[in-house]
Coordinates of C-alpha atoms in Angstrom, one line a residue:
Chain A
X1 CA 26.0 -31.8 -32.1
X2 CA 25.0 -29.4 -29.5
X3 CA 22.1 -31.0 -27.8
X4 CA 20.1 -28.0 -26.8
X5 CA 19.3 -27.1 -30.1
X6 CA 16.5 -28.3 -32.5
X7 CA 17.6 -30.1 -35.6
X8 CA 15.4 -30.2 -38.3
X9 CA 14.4 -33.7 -37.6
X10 CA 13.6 -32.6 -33.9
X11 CA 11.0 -30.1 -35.6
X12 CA 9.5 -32.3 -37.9
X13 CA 9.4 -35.2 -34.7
X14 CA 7.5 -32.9 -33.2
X15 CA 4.9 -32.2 -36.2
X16 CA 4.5 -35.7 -36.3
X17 CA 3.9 -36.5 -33.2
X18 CA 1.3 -33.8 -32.7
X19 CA -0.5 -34.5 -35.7
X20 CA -0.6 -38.7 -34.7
X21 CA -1.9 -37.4 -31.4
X22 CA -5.0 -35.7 -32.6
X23 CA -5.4 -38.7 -34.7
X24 CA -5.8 -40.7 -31.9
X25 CA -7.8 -38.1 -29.4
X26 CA -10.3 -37.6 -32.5
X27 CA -10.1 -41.6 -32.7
X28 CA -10.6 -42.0 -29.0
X29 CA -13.5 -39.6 -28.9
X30 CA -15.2 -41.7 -31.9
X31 CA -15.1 -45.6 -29.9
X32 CA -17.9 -43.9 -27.3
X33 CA -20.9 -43.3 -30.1
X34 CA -22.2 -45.5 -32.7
X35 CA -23.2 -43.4 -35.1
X36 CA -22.6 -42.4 -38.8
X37 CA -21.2 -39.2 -37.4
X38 CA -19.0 -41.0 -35.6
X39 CA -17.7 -43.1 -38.0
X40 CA -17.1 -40.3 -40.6
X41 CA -15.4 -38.2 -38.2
X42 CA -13.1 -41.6 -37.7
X43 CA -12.3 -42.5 -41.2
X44 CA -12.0 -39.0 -43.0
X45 CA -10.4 -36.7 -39.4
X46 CA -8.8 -39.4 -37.3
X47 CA -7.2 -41.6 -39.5
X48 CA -6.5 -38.6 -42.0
X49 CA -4.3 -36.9 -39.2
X50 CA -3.0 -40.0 -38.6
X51 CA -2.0 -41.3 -41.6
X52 CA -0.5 -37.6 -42.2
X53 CA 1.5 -37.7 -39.0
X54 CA 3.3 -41.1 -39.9
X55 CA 3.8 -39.7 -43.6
X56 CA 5.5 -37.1 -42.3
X57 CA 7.9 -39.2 -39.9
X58 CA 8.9 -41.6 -42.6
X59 CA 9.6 -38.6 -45.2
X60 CA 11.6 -37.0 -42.6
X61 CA 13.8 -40.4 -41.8
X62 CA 14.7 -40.3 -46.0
X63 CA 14.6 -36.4 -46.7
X64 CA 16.4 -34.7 -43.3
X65 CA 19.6 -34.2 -43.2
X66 CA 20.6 -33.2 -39.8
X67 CA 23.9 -32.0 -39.3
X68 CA 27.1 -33.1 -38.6
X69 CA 28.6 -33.5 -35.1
X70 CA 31.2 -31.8 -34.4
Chain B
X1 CA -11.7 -60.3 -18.9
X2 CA -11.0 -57.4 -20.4
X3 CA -12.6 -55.8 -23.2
X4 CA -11.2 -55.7 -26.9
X5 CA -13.0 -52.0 -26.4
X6 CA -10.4 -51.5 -23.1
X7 CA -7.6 -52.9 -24.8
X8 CA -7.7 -50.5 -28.0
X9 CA -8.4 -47.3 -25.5
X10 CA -5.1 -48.8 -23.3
X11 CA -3.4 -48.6 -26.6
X12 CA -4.3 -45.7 -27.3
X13 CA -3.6 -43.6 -24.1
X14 CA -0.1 -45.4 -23.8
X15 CA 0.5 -44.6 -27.5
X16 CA 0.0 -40.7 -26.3
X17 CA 2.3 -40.9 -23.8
X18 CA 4.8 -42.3 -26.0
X19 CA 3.9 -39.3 -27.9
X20 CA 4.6 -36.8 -25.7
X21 CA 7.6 -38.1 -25.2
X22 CA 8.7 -37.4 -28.4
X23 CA 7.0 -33.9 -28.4
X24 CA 8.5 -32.4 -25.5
X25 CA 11.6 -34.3 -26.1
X26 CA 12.4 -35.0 -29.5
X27 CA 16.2 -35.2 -28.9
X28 CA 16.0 -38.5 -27.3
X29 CA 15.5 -39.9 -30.6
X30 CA 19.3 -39.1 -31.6
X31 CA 20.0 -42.2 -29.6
X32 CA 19.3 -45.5 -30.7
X33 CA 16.8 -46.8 -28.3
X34 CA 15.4 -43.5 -29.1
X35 CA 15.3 -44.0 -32.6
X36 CA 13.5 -47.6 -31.7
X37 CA 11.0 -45.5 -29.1
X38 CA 10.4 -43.1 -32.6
X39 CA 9.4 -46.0 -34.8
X40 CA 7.1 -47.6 -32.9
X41 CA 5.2 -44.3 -31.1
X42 CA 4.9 -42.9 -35.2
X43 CA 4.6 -46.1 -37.4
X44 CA 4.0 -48.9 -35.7
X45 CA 1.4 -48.2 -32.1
X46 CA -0.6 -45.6 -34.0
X47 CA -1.0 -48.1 -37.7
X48 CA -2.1 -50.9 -35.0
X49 CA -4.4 -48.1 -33.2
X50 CA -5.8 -47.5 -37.0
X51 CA -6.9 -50.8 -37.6
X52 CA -8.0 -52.2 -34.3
X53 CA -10.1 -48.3 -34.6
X54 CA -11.7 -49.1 -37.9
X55 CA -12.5 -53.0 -37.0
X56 CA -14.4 -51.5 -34.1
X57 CA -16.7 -49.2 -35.9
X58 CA -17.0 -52.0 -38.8
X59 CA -18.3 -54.3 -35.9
X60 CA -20.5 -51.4 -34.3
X61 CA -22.0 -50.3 -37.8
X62 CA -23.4 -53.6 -37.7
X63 CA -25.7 -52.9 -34.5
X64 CA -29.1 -52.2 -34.5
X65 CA -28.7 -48.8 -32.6
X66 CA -26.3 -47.8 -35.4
X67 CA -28.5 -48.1 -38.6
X68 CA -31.8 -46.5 -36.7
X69 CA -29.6 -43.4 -35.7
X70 CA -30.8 -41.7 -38.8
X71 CA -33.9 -40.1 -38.4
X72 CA -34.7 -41.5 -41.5
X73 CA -35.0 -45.2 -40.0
X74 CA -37.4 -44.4 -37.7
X75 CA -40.1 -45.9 -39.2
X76 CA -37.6 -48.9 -40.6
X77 CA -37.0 -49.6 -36.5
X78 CA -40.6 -49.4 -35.8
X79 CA -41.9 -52.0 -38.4
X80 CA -39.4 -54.3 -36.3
X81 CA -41.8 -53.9 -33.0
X82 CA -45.1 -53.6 -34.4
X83 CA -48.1 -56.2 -33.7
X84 CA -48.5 -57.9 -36.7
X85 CA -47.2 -61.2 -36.8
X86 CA -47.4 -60.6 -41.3
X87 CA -44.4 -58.3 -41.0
X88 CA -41.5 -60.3 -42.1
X89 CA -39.3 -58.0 -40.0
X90 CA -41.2 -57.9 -36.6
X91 CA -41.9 -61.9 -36.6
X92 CA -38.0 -62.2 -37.1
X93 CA -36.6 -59.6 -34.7
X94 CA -39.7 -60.5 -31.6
X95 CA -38.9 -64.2 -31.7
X96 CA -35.0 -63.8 -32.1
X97 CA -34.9 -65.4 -35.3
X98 CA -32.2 -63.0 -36.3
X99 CA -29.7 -61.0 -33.5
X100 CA -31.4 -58.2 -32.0
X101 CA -28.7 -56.3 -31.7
X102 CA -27.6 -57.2 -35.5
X103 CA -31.7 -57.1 -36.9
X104 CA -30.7 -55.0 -39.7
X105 CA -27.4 -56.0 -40.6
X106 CA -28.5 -59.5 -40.3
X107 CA -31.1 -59.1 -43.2
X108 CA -29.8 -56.8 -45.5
X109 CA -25.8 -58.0 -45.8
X110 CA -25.1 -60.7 -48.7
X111 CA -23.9 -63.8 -47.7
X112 CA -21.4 -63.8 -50.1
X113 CA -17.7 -63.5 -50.2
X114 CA -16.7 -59.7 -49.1
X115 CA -20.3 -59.6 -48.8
X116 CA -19.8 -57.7 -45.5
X117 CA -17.3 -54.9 -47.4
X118 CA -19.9 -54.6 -49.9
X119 CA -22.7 -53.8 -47.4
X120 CA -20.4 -51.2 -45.7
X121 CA -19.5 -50.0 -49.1
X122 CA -23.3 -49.7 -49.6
X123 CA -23.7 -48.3 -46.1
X124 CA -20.9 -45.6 -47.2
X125 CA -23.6 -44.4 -50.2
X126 CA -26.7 -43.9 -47.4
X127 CA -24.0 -41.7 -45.7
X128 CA -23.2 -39.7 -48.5
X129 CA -27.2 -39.3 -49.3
X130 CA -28.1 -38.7 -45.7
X131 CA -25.3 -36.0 -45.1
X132 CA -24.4 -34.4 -48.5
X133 CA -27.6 -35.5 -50.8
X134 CA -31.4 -35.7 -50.7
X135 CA -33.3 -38.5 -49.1
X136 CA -35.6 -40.0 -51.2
X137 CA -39.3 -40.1 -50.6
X138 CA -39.8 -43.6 -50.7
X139 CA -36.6 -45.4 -50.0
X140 CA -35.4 -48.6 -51.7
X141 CA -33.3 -51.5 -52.0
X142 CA -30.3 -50.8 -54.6
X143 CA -31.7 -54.2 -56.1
X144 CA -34.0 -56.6 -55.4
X145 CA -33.9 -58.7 -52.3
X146 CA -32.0 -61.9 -53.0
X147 CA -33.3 -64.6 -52.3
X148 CA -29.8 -66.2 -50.5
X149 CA -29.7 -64.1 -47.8
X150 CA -33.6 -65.6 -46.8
X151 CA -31.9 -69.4 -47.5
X152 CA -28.6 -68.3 -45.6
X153 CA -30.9 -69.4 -42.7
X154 CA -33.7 -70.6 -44.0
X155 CA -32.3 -73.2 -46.7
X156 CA -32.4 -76.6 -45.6
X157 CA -34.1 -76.1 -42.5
X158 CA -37.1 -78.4 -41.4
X159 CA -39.6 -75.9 -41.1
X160 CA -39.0 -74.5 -44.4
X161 CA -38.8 -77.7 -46.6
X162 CA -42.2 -79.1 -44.8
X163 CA -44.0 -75.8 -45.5
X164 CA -47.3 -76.8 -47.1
X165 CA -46.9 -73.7 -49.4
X166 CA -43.5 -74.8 -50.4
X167 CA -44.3 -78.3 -51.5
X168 CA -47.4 -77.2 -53.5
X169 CA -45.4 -77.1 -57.0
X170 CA -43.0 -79.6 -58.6
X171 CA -39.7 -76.9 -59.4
X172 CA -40.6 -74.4 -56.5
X173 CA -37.1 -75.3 -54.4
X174 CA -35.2 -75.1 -57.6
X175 CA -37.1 -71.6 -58.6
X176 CA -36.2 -69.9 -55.2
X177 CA -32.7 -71.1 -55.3
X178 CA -32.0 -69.7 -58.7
X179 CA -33.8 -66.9 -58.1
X180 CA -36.5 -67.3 -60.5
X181 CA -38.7 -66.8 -58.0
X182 CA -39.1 -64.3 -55.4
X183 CA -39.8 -65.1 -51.1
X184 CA -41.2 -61.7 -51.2
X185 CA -43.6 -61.9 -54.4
X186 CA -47.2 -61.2 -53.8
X187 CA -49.3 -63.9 -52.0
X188 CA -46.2 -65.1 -50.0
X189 CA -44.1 -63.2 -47.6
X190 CA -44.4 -59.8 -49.2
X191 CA -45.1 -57.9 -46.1
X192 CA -42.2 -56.5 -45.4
X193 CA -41.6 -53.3 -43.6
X194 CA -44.7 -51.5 -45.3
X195 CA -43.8 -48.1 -43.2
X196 CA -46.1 -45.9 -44.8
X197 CA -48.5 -48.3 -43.2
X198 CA -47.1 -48.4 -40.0
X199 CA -48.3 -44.8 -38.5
X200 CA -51.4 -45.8 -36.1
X201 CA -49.7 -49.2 -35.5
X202 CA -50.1 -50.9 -32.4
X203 CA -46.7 -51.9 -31.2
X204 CA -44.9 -55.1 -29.1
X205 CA -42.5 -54.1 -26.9
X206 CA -41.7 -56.9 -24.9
X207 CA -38.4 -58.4 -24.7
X208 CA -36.7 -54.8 -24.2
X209 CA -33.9 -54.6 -22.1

């Protein structure tokens, strides 16, 4: 496979991984103050985008095909 | 020693690097240790990020700070500080008879299996009502206070079982155990956090960090 183009799995690597890290910024920015905010904006933005991020990694591994070497 | 806090934010920032890894260079993960690098940057750092995340805030939504963020506790947090040694609440938080930094979640948790789930379910609800509902005029308890979560402490101890007040009647233990009978009915301990009465209050704040 020519390794300086994108495969399919590349771009949804990618996705993932960006959507993991907001995750884990939004989480990040939530451990510093104990409020109700903060917890809301934990459970229902940083987990969501984490959660999201590692479904779309593990559909990827069972649904993309990249393609063949040659 | 280092923080449980430090720990999960060292997680954290070396789970983001891991991450941009993979973002700038997603190739890498055509090769096997790549493919190992993948699974544990996507699956496994950030689901262990997750859950050490969400045990932290359980444990901080326990704090006193936490509950008396609302605007809405105000009065709630003063009832714990005022000068009145009737107040149930301010006699327990000003001689440490429960956690200060725990005074609410202390009281109002059931000591019960999953009790602590439940209360954060419960704690869930006042979110909902504080941010998408309307507060209530007069708030109350979802049911009455039980009785096991005074006895949690209370039960058994010396001070309690020698109580003049307590020994008065013949089935008075048994009522309170079962229930049958309230700490908090009138003539006992029924001042409780009163805040409506709590406006020209005078106030103890000793002990303060």
């Amino acid at each position: 496979m020519n390794a300086g183009v994108p495969s399919p799995m590349d771009a949804r690597i990618r996705i993932s991984a960006a959507l993991v890290i907001l995750g884990l910024l939004i989480e990040t920015a939530t451990l510093f103050r104990n409020t109700p905010g903060s917890f809301l904006a934990f459970a229902f933005a940083g987990v969501a985008c984490v959660v999201l991020g590692i479904a779309v990694f593990l559909i990827s591994l069972v649904t993309v095909r990249n393609p063949p070497d040659r | 020693m280092v923080s449980p806090l430090a720990l999960l934010v060292g997680l954290l920032a070396v789970t983001v690097l891991l991450l941009l890894v993979l973002v700038f260079k997603p190739s890498i993960t055509r090769a096997p240790g790549g493919k190992i690098l993948a699974f544990v940057a996507l699956f496994l750092a950030p689901g262990l990020a997750v859950v050490a995340g969400g045990a932290n805030h359980m444990e901080n939504s326990k704090r006193t700070e936490f509950c008396l963020s609302c605007h809405v506790m105000g009065p709630y947090g003063k009832s714990l500080h005022v000068d009145d040694a009737e107040y149930i609440p301010a006699v327990h938080y000003q001689s440490n008879f429960v956690p200060r930094d725990e005074a609410c979640y202390t009281c109002h948790t059931d000591y019960v299996m999953y009790g602590t789930l439940r209360s954060k379910f419960r704690g869930l609800r006042h979110i909902a009502v504080q941010y998408l509902g309307t507060i209530p005029d007069t708030i109350k308890l979802y049911t009455p206070y039980n009785n096991r979560e005074c006895l949690h402490c209370h039960g058994g101890a010396r001070k309690f079982l020698k109580a003049g007040a307590h020994r008065g009647e013949a089935n008075f233990f048994a009522d309170v155990t079962s229930g049958k009978r309230s700490c908090m009915e009138s003539g006992c301990h029924d001042v409780v956090h009163n805040v409506r009465e709590l406006k020209d209050a005078a106030t103890w704040q000793g002990g303060q960090p």
